[in-house]
XYZ file of C-alpha atoms in Angstrom:
652
model
C 229.403 25.214 -60.853
C 230.791 27.546 -63.408
C 230.030 28.268 -67.070
C 233.063 29.129 -69.524
C 234.166 29.162 -73.136
C 236.723 26.919 -74.758
C 239.198 29.632 -75.449
C 238.676 31.534 -72.288
C 239.343 29.327 -69.437
C 237.844 31.473 -66.857
C 234.830 30.223 -67.411
C 232.855 26.778 -65.718
C 231.129 24.436 -62.530
C 228.698 27.249 -62.706
C 231.657 28.078 -64.846
C 230.341 26.954 -68.123
C 228.253 30.054 -68.242
C 231.063 31.694 -66.419
C 231.941 34.404 -68.799
C 228.663 34.328 -70.638
C 225.521 34.731 -68.643
C 223.399 34.294 -71.738
C 225.152 32.497 -74.585
C 222.871 33.551 -77.370
C 222.489 34.752 -80.908
C 220.922 37.784 -82.482
C 217.171 37.903 -83.114
C 217.606 38.920 -86.718
C 219.756 37.588 -89.506
C 221.134 40.938 -90.607
C 223.761 41.164 -87.839
C 227.343 41.148 -89.093
C 229.163 37.914 -88.290
C 231.889 38.040 -85.638
C 235.093 36.234 -86.583
C 236.426 34.249 -83.627
C 239.990 33.109 -83.002
C 239.701 30.053 -80.774
C 243.327 28.955 -80.570
C 246.510 30.790 -81.578
C 250.087 29.459 -81.760
C 253.245 31.279 -82.870
C 256.031 29.229 -84.459
C 259.322 28.926 -82.523
C 261.100 31.092 -85.112
C 258.317 33.736 -84.962
C 257.744 33.599 -88.718
C 254.249 32.070 -88.666
C 251.093 32.138 -86.566
C 248.591 29.293 -86.764
C 245.073 29.534 -85.458
C 241.652 27.899 -85.414
C 238.989 30.389 -86.385
C 235.490 30.796 -87.746
C 232.523 33.089 -88.162
C 229.962 32.991 -85.394
C 226.407 33.246 -86.676
C 224.543 36.127 -85.125
C 227.330 36.872 -82.663
C 227.303 33.668 -80.611
C 230.642 32.356 -79.336
C 231.113 28.900 -80.856
C 231.731 28.746 -84.623
C 229.842 25.814 -86.103
C 232.330 25.596 -88.985
C 235.999 26.076 -88.108
C 239.090 26.598 -90.219
C 242.798 26.073 -89.684
C 244.786 29.073 -90.920
C 248.548 29.697 -91.026
C 249.664 33.325 -91.363
C 253.011 34.972 -91.984
C 253.796 37.313 -89.096
C 255.502 39.739 -91.475
C 252.456 40.618 -93.572
C 249.425 38.463 -92.634
C 249.671 36.478 -95.881
C 247.656 33.380 -95.081
C 247.055 29.799 -96.067
C 243.770 28.057 -95.224
C 244.313 24.338 -94.780
C 241.825 22.122 -96.641
C 240.665 19.606 -94.028
C 240.002 15.952 -94.957
C 236.486 15.972 -93.501
C 235.520 19.136 -95.358
C 234.140 22.556 -94.555
C 231.282 21.210 -92.422
C 230.065 21.447 -88.807
C 232.026 19.397 -86.241
C 234.991 18.908 -88.597
C 236.998 20.739 -85.986
C 240.781 21.187 -85.925
C 242.394 21.941 -82.571
C 245.285 21.489 -80.127
C 247.833 23.184 -82.383
C 251.542 22.512 -81.786
C 254.582 23.523 -83.844
C 257.549 21.200 -84.204
C 260.639 22.527 -82.392
C 262.198 23.670 -85.693
C 259.002 25.517 -86.672
C 258.768 23.751 -90.025
C 255.571 21.776 -89.420
C 252.351 22.225 -87.464
C 250.578 19.307 -85.784
C 246.889 19.347 -84.901
C 243.969 17.134 -83.964
C 240.847 16.757 -86.076
C 237.472 15.602 -84.814
C 235.437 13.272 -87.009
C 231.979 14.879 -87.370
C 229.230 13.243 -85.331
C 231.645 11.106 -83.283
C 234.042 11.225 -80.353
C 236.871 9.974 -82.565
C 239.899 12.051 -83.499
C 242.807 11.917 -85.918
C 246.233 13.493 -85.670
C 247.698 15.409 -88.639
C 250.595 17.658 -89.472
C 251.233 20.126 -92.263
C 254.166 22.223 -93.450
C 254.358 25.879 -92.458
C 253.535 26.888 -96.039
C 250.360 24.771 -95.944
C 251.679 21.923 -98.061
C 252.185 18.242 -97.307
C 249.146 17.513 -95.145
C 249.834 14.120 -93.517
C 247.774 11.932 -91.200
C 249.899 10.630 -88.336
C 247.264 8.710 -86.367
C 243.603 7.668 -86.390
C 242.260 7.160 -82.866
C 239.019 5.794 -81.426
C 238.737 8.429 -78.751
C 239.586 12.044 -77.979
C 242.969 13.747 -78.402
C 243.983 17.162 -77.072
C 246.758 19.351 -75.667
C 249.594 18.455 -78.039
C 253.093 19.334 -76.771
C 256.501 18.752 -78.368
C 259.652 17.970 -76.428
C 262.881 19.611 -77.579
C 263.936 16.342 -79.229
C 260.793 16.340 -81.410
C 258.764 13.735 -79.483
C 255.064 14.584 -79.520
C 252.914 14.111 -76.398
C 249.190 14.600 -75.895
C 246.227 13.793 -73.671
C 244.039 10.938 -74.916
C 240.828 9.178 -73.854
C 240.422 5.789 -75.490
C 236.837 4.824 -76.430
C 235.442 8.133 -75.141
C 231.656 8.289 -74.646
C 231.524 12.113 -74.650
C 233.739 15.091 -75.367
C 236.199 15.936 -72.599
C 234.961 18.446 -70.050
C 232.020 18.871 -67.738
C 230.540 21.650 -69.871
C 230.127 19.267 -72.787
C 226.843 17.427 -73.300
C 226.741 14.386 -71.023
C 226.654 10.818 -72.247
C 223.271 9.057 -71.996
C 222.510 8.056 -68.407
C 222.015 4.337 -68.885
C 223.721 1.072 -68.044
C 226.065 0.358 -65.159
C 226.758 3.778 -63.691
C 229.369 2.297 -61.349
C 231.528 0.972 -64.170
C 235.087 2.278 -64.433
C 235.275 5.562 -66.365
C 237.481 6.115 -69.378
C 240.508 8.017 -68.091
C 242.436 10.726 -69.911
C 246.106 9.775 -70.020
C 249.367 11.251 -71.244
C 250.564 9.516 -74.380
C 253.452 9.933 -76.804
C 253.415 9.245 -80.518
C 256.016 6.663 -81.487
C 256.189 4.818 -84.821
C 252.620 5.780 -85.711
C 251.078 4.519 -82.451
C 250.328 5.878 -78.989
C 252.430 4.812 -76.043
C 250.927 5.531 -72.637
C 253.040 7.701 -70.341
C 250.709 7.848 -67.317
C 248.910 5.052 -65.454
C 245.394 3.862 -66.391
C 243.800 4.722 -63.039
C 244.456 8.491 -63.198
C 242.634 11.171 -65.201
C 245.256 13.749 -66.207
C 243.930 17.305 -66.582
C 247.042 19.298 -67.511
C 250.684 18.410 -67.981
C 254.089 19.632 -69.098
C 257.290 17.969 -70.306
C 260.328 17.698 -68.062
C 263.407 18.456 -70.210
C 266.101 15.888 -70.827
C 263.853 12.857 -71.083
C 262.801 13.000 -67.430
C 259.105 12.393 -68.074
C 256.227 14.714 -67.224
C 254.603 16.759 -64.462
C 250.824 17.061 -64.354
C 247.661 17.460 -62.317
C 245.571 14.324 -61.996
C 242.967 12.502 -59.925
C 241.510 8.993 -60.001
C 237.931 8.386 -61.100
C 235.502 10.351 -63.261
C 237.396 13.235 -64.828
C 234.354 15.527 -64.821
C 233.786 15.028 -61.104
C 237.196 14.833 -59.438
C 239.239 17.803 -60.611
C 238.678 19.501 -57.231
C 240.777 16.808 -55.529
C 243.554 16.674 -58.142
C 247.161 16.523 -56.954
C 250.419 17.312 -58.694
C 252.284 14.247 -59.978
C 255.623 13.448 -61.549
C 255.343 10.777 -64.247
C 258.481 8.712 -64.768
C 259.863 8.291 -68.287
C 259.207 4.958 -69.913
C 257.018 3.325 -67.259
C 254.722 6.324 -66.641
C 254.731 5.468 -62.932
C 253.142 8.321 -60.967
C 254.518 9.951 -57.819
C 252.638 12.620 -55.877
C 254.847 15.677 -55.476
C 252.281 18.159 -54.129
C 248.983 17.712 -52.321
C 246.710 20.760 -51.941
C 246.973 22.399 -48.542
C 243.189 22.235 -48.020
C 239.979 21.297 -49.791
C 239.793 24.942 -50.885
C 242.965 24.805 -52.941
C 242.656 23.554 -56.495
C 245.625 23.237 -58.859
C 246.030 24.414 -62.444
C 248.512 25.402 -65.167
C 251.653 23.390 -64.271
C 254.670 24.820 -66.124
C 258.171 23.326 -65.885
C 261.140 25.697 -66.017
C 263.520 25.470 -69.003
C 266.212 23.855 -66.851
C 263.746 21.253 -65.567
C 264.427 22.083 -61.930
C 261.179 23.834 -60.981
C 257.481 23.501 -61.658
C 255.265 26.540 -61.232
C 251.496 26.241 -60.864
C 248.411 28.188 -59.851
C 246.646 27.244 -56.620
C 243.500 28.654 -55.074
C 239.764 28.234 -54.722
C 238.406 27.502 -58.198
C 234.859 26.458 -58.921
C 235.602 24.672 -62.184
C 238.365 23.219 -64.287
C 239.191 25.814 -66.921
C 238.047 28.730 -64.785
C 241.511 29.436 -63.415
C 242.501 31.949 -60.753
C 244.643 32.000 -57.642
C 248.135 32.553 -56.310
C 251.305 31.426 -58.090
C 253.316 28.644 -56.450
C 256.586 26.957 -57.313
C 258.111 23.633 -56.306
C 261.673 22.397 -56.718
C 261.484 19.054 -58.501
C 264.451 17.657 -56.586
C 262.544 18.042 -53.318
C 261.462 20.690 -50.841
C 258.299 22.552 -49.924
C 256.133 24.518 -52.329
C 256.495 28.297 -52.153
C 253.644 30.794 -52.559
C 255.285 33.386 -54.811
C 252.406 35.866 -54.584
C 251.072 35.899 -50.990
C 248.317 38.452 -50.325
C 248.279 39.464 -53.995
C 245.229 41.633 -54.808
C 244.788 39.880 -58.131
C 244.156 36.414 -59.560
C 246.671 34.548 -61.711
C 245.133 32.955 -64.806
C 248.018 31.465 -66.813
C 251.775 30.923 -66.531
C 254.713 30.579 -68.899
C 258.490 30.713 -68.698
C 260.196 33.377 -70.773
C 263.126 32.803 -73.105
C 265.491 34.049 -70.382
C 263.962 31.615 -67.828
C 261.844 34.178 -65.977
C 258.369 33.181 -64.777
C 255.595 35.259 -66.355
C 251.944 35.259 -65.314
C 248.751 36.658 -66.748
C 246.715 38.310 -63.986
C 243.239 39.706 -63.558
C 243.669 42.712 -61.272
C 240.384 44.522 -60.715
C 239.315 45.906 -64.082
C 242.662 45.284 -65.772
C 244.418 42.373 -67.434
C 248.147 42.262 -66.767
C 251.261 40.391 -67.818
C 253.816 40.342 -64.978
C 257.356 39.076 -64.413
C 257.841 37.018 -61.226
C 261.606 36.723 -61.558
C 263.297 33.357 -61.141
C 260.089 31.713 -59.987
C 261.826 30.264 -56.958
C 261.303 32.941 -54.299
C 258.706 35.549 -53.411
C 259.077 38.590 -55.668
C 256.917 41.634 -56.231
C 255.282 41.228 -59.648
C 256.887 43.521 -62.232
C 254.190 44.677 -64.629
C 255.152 44.228 -68.281
C 251.754 45.207 -69.684
C 248.443 46.326 -68.225
C 245.205 47.283 -69.943
C 241.429 47.523 -69.462
C 240.747 44.927 -72.140
C 240.497 41.165 -72.359
C 243.647 39.364 -73.388
C 243.587 35.759 -74.517
C 247.188 35.027 -73.649
C 246.594 31.423 -72.721
C 248.810 30.084 -75.443
C 252.048 29.281 -73.683
C 254.000 28.895 -76.936
C 256.845 31.335 -77.200
C 259.237 32.198 -80.007
C 262.794 32.179 -78.719
C 265.117 33.965 -78.594
C 262.859 36.820 -79.764
C 260.356 36.388 -76.925
C 257.476 37.049 -79.322
C 254.004 35.706 -78.607
C 250.678 35.728 -80.392
C 247.602 36.723 -78.387
C 243.996 37.707 -79.023
C 242.784 41.019 -77.654
C 239.260 42.436 -77.491
C 236.962 44.566 -75.363
C 233.246 45.091 -74.806
C 233.148 47.470 -77.756
C 235.942 46.179 -80.066
C 235.870 42.759 -81.738
C 238.822 40.348 -81.387
C 242.007 40.453 -83.445
C 245.323 38.591 -83.263
C 248.347 40.636 -82.234
C 252.000 39.595 -82.125
C 255.138 40.821 -80.409
C 256.615 40.956 -76.937
C 254.571 41.919 -73.877
C 253.609 45.563 -74.117
C 254.917 45.874 -77.676
C 252.255 44.015 -79.601
C 250.988 44.962 -83.037
C 247.836 43.788 -84.751
C 248.419 40.956 -87.199
C 244.797 40.668 -88.349
C 242.049 43.125 -89.171
C 239.296 40.612 -89.921
C 236.788 42.347 -87.653
C 237.796 45.898 -88.589
C 234.989 48.349 -88.024
C 232.899 45.894 -85.997
C 232.096 47.664 -82.747
C 229.425 47.676 -80.080
C 227.940 51.173 -79.739
C 228.114 51.616 -75.998
C 229.561 53.802 -73.298
C 231.519 51.600 -70.888
C 232.237 52.510 -67.282
C 234.227 50.555 -64.731
C 232.471 51.079 -61.395
C 233.841 50.485 -57.920
C 231.922 50.414 -54.670
C 232.508 49.276 -51.103
C 230.441 46.859 -49.053
C 231.134 45.127 -45.764
C 234.874 45.693 -45.893
C 235.367 44.833 -49.572
C 236.147 47.135 -52.461
C 234.335 45.710 -55.464
C 234.227 46.299 -59.192
C 231.772 45.868 -62.031
C 231.009 47.086 -65.538
C 228.200 49.435 -66.539
C 227.321 49.617 -70.238
C 225.085 52.449 -71.392
C 223.413 53.112 -74.748
C 225.269 55.515 -77.012
C 222.688 58.188 -76.246
C 220.554 58.773 -73.151
C 216.807 58.823 -73.590
C 215.461 59.601 -70.156
C 215.500 57.083 -67.352
C 216.992 53.748 -68.410
C 215.847 50.251 -67.434
C 218.792 48.269 -66.043
C 219.466 44.586 -66.708
C 222.036 43.038 -64.362
C 223.961 40.038 -65.741
C 225.623 37.842 -63.099
C 228.607 35.841 -64.340
C 229.017 32.103 -63.892
C 231.483 30.578 -61.524
C 231.306 31.776 -58.789
C 235.100 31.729 -59.179
C 235.194 33.647 -62.451
C 234.686 37.278 -63.396
C 232.916 39.626 -65.758
C 235.727 40.871 -67.992
C 235.571 43.018 -71.142
C 235.162 40.322 -73.783
C 233.423 40.927 -77.110
C 231.619 37.679 -76.367
C 227.928 38.485 -76.567
C 227.517 41.422 -78.925
C 224.078 40.229 -80.026
C 222.869 40.131 -76.422
C 224.355 43.481 -75.488
C 223.514 45.258 -78.739
C 219.904 44.081 -78.491
C 219.611 45.335 -74.912
C 221.430 48.606 -75.513
C 219.462 49.110 -78.728
C 216.262 48.950 -76.699
C 217.567 51.754 -74.517
C 218.477 49.552 -71.574
C 221.588 49.845 -69.431
C 223.523 46.658 -68.627
C 225.385 46.026 -65.363
C 227.908 43.183 -64.877
C 229.111 43.040 -61.262
C 231.993 41.074 -59.739
C 230.736 40.316 -56.216
C 232.619 38.456 -53.507
C 233.588 35.008 -54.726
C 234.843 36.428 -58.040
C 238.397 36.527 -59.346
C 240.352 39.756 -59.626
C 240.724 40.871 -55.993
C 242.856 38.115 -54.512
C 242.218 34.886 -52.633
C 240.531 36.443 -49.595
C 237.881 37.907 -51.868
C 237.402 34.663 -53.826
C 236.931 32.749 -50.549
C 234.413 35.225 -49.151
C 231.222 33.413 -50.202
C 232.230 29.996 -48.882
C 229.321 28.536 -46.854
C 227.433 31.753 -47.570
C 226.082 31.303 -51.105
C 223.545 33.961 -52.017
C 223.899 36.118 -48.947
C 226.961 38.372 -49.013
C 227.276 38.072 -52.784
C 223.674 39.208 -53.318
C 224.192 42.137 -50.945
C 227.258 43.084 -52.993
C 225.227 43.011 -56.207
C 222.416 45.122 -54.759
C 224.884 47.722 -53.479
C 226.518 47.665 -56.921
C 223.140 48.348 -58.555
C 222.759 51.350 -56.266
C 226.225 52.531 -57.375
C 225.157 52.157 -61.009
C 222.042 54.208 -60.304
C 224.197 56.990 -58.848
C 226.443 56.894 -61.906
C 223.759 57.029 -64.620
C 220.047 57.854 -65.086
C 218.768 54.401 -64.056
C 215.054 53.782 -63.521
C 215.008 51.869 -60.223
C 211.447 50.764 -60.961
C 212.562 48.794 -64.041
C 215.287 46.387 -62.969
C 215.901 43.061 -64.688
C 218.204 40.224 -63.646
C 219.765 37.362 -65.591
C 222.702 34.981 -65.511
C 223.794 31.457 -66.282
C 225.195 28.662 -64.135
C 226.202 30.381 -60.875
C 224.503 33.424 -62.396
C 221.421 31.261 -62.962
C 221.440 30.227 -59.314
C 221.880 33.844 -58.227
C 218.927 34.844 -60.402
C 216.719 32.150 -58.860
C 217.993 33.098 -55.408
C 217.612 36.860 -55.796
C 213.927 36.692 -56.698
C 213.292 34.764 -53.459
C 215.117 37.421 -51.408
C 214.168 40.718 -53.063
C 211.215 42.262 -54.869
C 213.366 44.916 -56.557
C 213.524 43.023 -59.860
C 210.582 43.305 -62.246
C 211.709 40.477 -64.525
C 214.293 37.682 -64.414
C 215.801 35.086 -66.744
C 217.758 32.169 -65.250
C 219.916 29.974 -67.504
C 221.104 26.606 -66.159
C 220.458 27.508 -62.549
C 220.249 25.569 -59.271
C 217.025 25.706 -57.296
C 217.659 23.102 -54.576
C 221.193 22.330 -53.431
C 220.000 19.227 -51.596
C 218.517 17.501 -54.634
C 221.290 18.935 -56.819
C 223.871 17.059 -54.759
C 222.697 13.714 -56.090
C 221.795 14.816 -59.626
C 224.880 16.521 -60.999
C 228.036 15.089 -62.522
C 230.479 17.434 -60.765
C 229.668 17.189 -57.054
C 233.390 17.334 -56.219
C 233.146 21.137 -56.358
C 230.606 21.274 -53.521
C 232.927 20.278 -50.668
C 235.245 23.295 -51.051
C 232.288 25.670 -51.055
C 229.919 24.094 -48.536
C 232.583 22.583 -46.276
C 230.871 19.217 -45.856
C 228.807 16.746 -47.807
C 225.044 17.077 -47.954
C 224.762 13.942 -45.828
C 226.928 15.438 -43.076
C 225.548 18.994 -43.059
C 222.204 19.239 -44.877
C 221.394 22.559 -43.177
C 224.096 24.563 -45.006
C 222.697 23.341 -48.341
C 219.111 24.106 -47.369
C 220.082 27.588 -46.171
C 221.076 28.637 -49.711
C 218.389 26.774 -51.676
C 215.951 29.057 -53.531
C 213.235 26.408 -53.361
C 213.067 26.815 -49.575
C 211.970 30.449 -49.990
C 209.902 29.996 -53.128
C 206.674 31.467 -51.713
C 208.371 34.861 -51.513
C 208.751 35.119 -55.305
C 206.776 37.836 -57.075
C 209.119 38.399 -60.047
C 208.087 36.983 -63.459
C 210.878 34.518 -64.301
C 211.791 32.691 -67.525
C 214.149 29.708 -67.145
C 216.046 27.566 -69.654
C 218.679 24.823 -69.678
C 220.305 22.153 -71.852
C 218.742 18.722 -71.744
C 222.098 16.994 -71.108
C 223.685 19.525 -68.775
C 225.695 17.599 -66.177
C 226.880 20.715 -64.313
C 223.435 22.163 -63.590
C 221.019 19.360 -64.525
C 217.708 20.162 -66.176
C 215.573 18.933 -63.216
C 216.861 21.923 -61.198
C 215.369 24.319 -63.730
C 212.207 22.256 -64.067
C 211.736 22.234 -60.277
C 211.932 26.018 -60.060
C 209.535 26.512 -62.981
C 207.084 23.986 -61.543
C 206.995 25.816 -58.208
C 206.373 29.229 -59.797
C 203.668 27.774 -62.019
C 201.950 26.217 -58.992
C 202.148 29.526 -57.101
C 200.741 31.554 -59.987
C 203.904 33.592 -60.614
C 204.341 34.367 -64.348
C 206.918 31.902 -65.682
C 208.076 30.025 -68.777
C 210.608 27.272 -69.456
C 212.687 25.889 -72.340
C 214.797 22.726 -72.190
C 217.010 22.563 -75.273
C 217.602 19.035 -76.656
C 221.091 17.497 -76.758
C 222.683 20.582 -75.200
C 225.137 20.601 -72.323
C 226.213 23.457 -70.060
C 225.870 26.323 -72.522
C 224.083 26.368 -75.874
C 226.257 25.330 -78.838
C 223.571 25.031 -81.509
C 223.131 28.486 -83.098
C 219.394 27.893 -83.543
C 219.014 27.185 -79.829
C 221.165 30.193 -78.907
C 219.068 32.416 -81.156
C 215.849 31.093 -79.653
C 217.089 31.638 -76.095
C 218.022 35.239 -76.861
C 214.719 35.998 -78.564
C 212.784 34.567 -75.620
C 214.977 36.476 -73.152
C 214.446 39.778 -74.948
C 210.722 39.179 -75.279
C 210.498 38.463 -71.543
C 212.271 41.657 -70.571
C 210.341 43.617 -73.216
C 207.103 42.509 -71.627
C 207.944 43.256 -68.011
C 210.351 46.219 -68.235
C 208.200 48.391 -70.496
């Protein structure tokens, strides 16, 4: 039940708010716009970098208007591609892929106001824009084979955008009808040819060299709901016939990021407990494609792998979250257990999810940022990057950032404490709980309007990573299974005490907020503790029993609760805030998107209704046509203004 962003796949079942507890905009229009780089691809010859980018109004994450830009890596000279649908909202380019010779860039383009896409390509110098395909459905994840054949994932006649964090389709008609499946397709003679069977929804895939087809993760049925049972398949060339080559070892092992070695003999992938597709973390596994058992390459690793790619010299590289640091590591041949060799490590956020690589140079293009420094593109080899852009130069969040560690019940835990630039006596503290739970608070420049507004009021902000989070290894991520709200809340409370020892915190003025899993934890915490003087819950869960039948992603519940609601209702009731609602004394504001399928609006309405009945100060907003996370800048701005006003009132 994550909450996550499109570019940062660490985000969403409560993962859609995963990295952003409050996805919001600034309360005033004078804030400088933040330029976002949503997708970055370096050309195979390392001469050009293409990206999708845009200004985010008032500091929110999703640009309403997006541009396709191609830059020279030598000097940042750039060409902005004029898109056929114009410089308007929802005319969105995406899924960038360079041809193997680096001369042309292919991309998808959404038709505004629809779920229909077209496929285009353009020369590296920005000339010769050509439409290759018009499609009545969604297209994403373009990948070229070495022979120049283009593959992609496609949903014919899609009723919504792909992904559980997107706004759901209207709930009407025959709900038992067969869903539209996302399939692998290749472009041949101006038409799509299906390369995977119609009964499987394919989540991620990679080419097998030499015309041997594809490897991918897939599951039958509703793609939003069944990722947690996905298996690894080999798809035969030509027929697209699917063969299972790896089945997860348990219900608590989800699969992500399949990457086939350059020689085609091995597929590496990430496996572990993950609460949402796109919020990736776990151990690194490999499997010989000619047969044999899968090998855990990183057993007992005190970190979480987020992405994988094969280097130009056929070494397996992984991006890790290790405590408070992002890392790029070398795992050797990718066929046997090897101690990770750190190529780069830093206390900043690194968007290294683009697996494109310029060979033989080994250069990559990544986006780096931190809590205080806005994002920029950098290029080079791991550990030897240089900034390519300076679009956000001088844009900083005035804050003092501390990485805190504390121990509780046998775990060493980490979180981030942000303090105003200058102390002014005892500080109120607002704790922001990330989505997930399998996600993490990492130093993204993702919510500068939220943080600057709080810090500007003289508040401290605490972002803990309690048990269940990524960054400490699989044992830590598994530690809140069948224990939602108990050990993880104790971790957060001990972390707040650690923050109070580290800075002049006023323990009488504590606020709490979060979205998705963080929204649940906010609802839960106010039923278990009276320490918080104000709370704001975004897209939370108030009753796991009713939630089970309301949401569109109930596949994620089995790994975490161990049984269905109908087989073990007690474990769901044990962690339901509504069962303890008479204990609440904390004034609580709640909000949610009307068409949220991850944390449906009735869960928020139920919590608000109970507090209203009991006379606890409360307020509610349900934002129309929104899914799991607020995309409309006006809604984001409104949510932030209401959040700040709520804390202003009760933390004075």
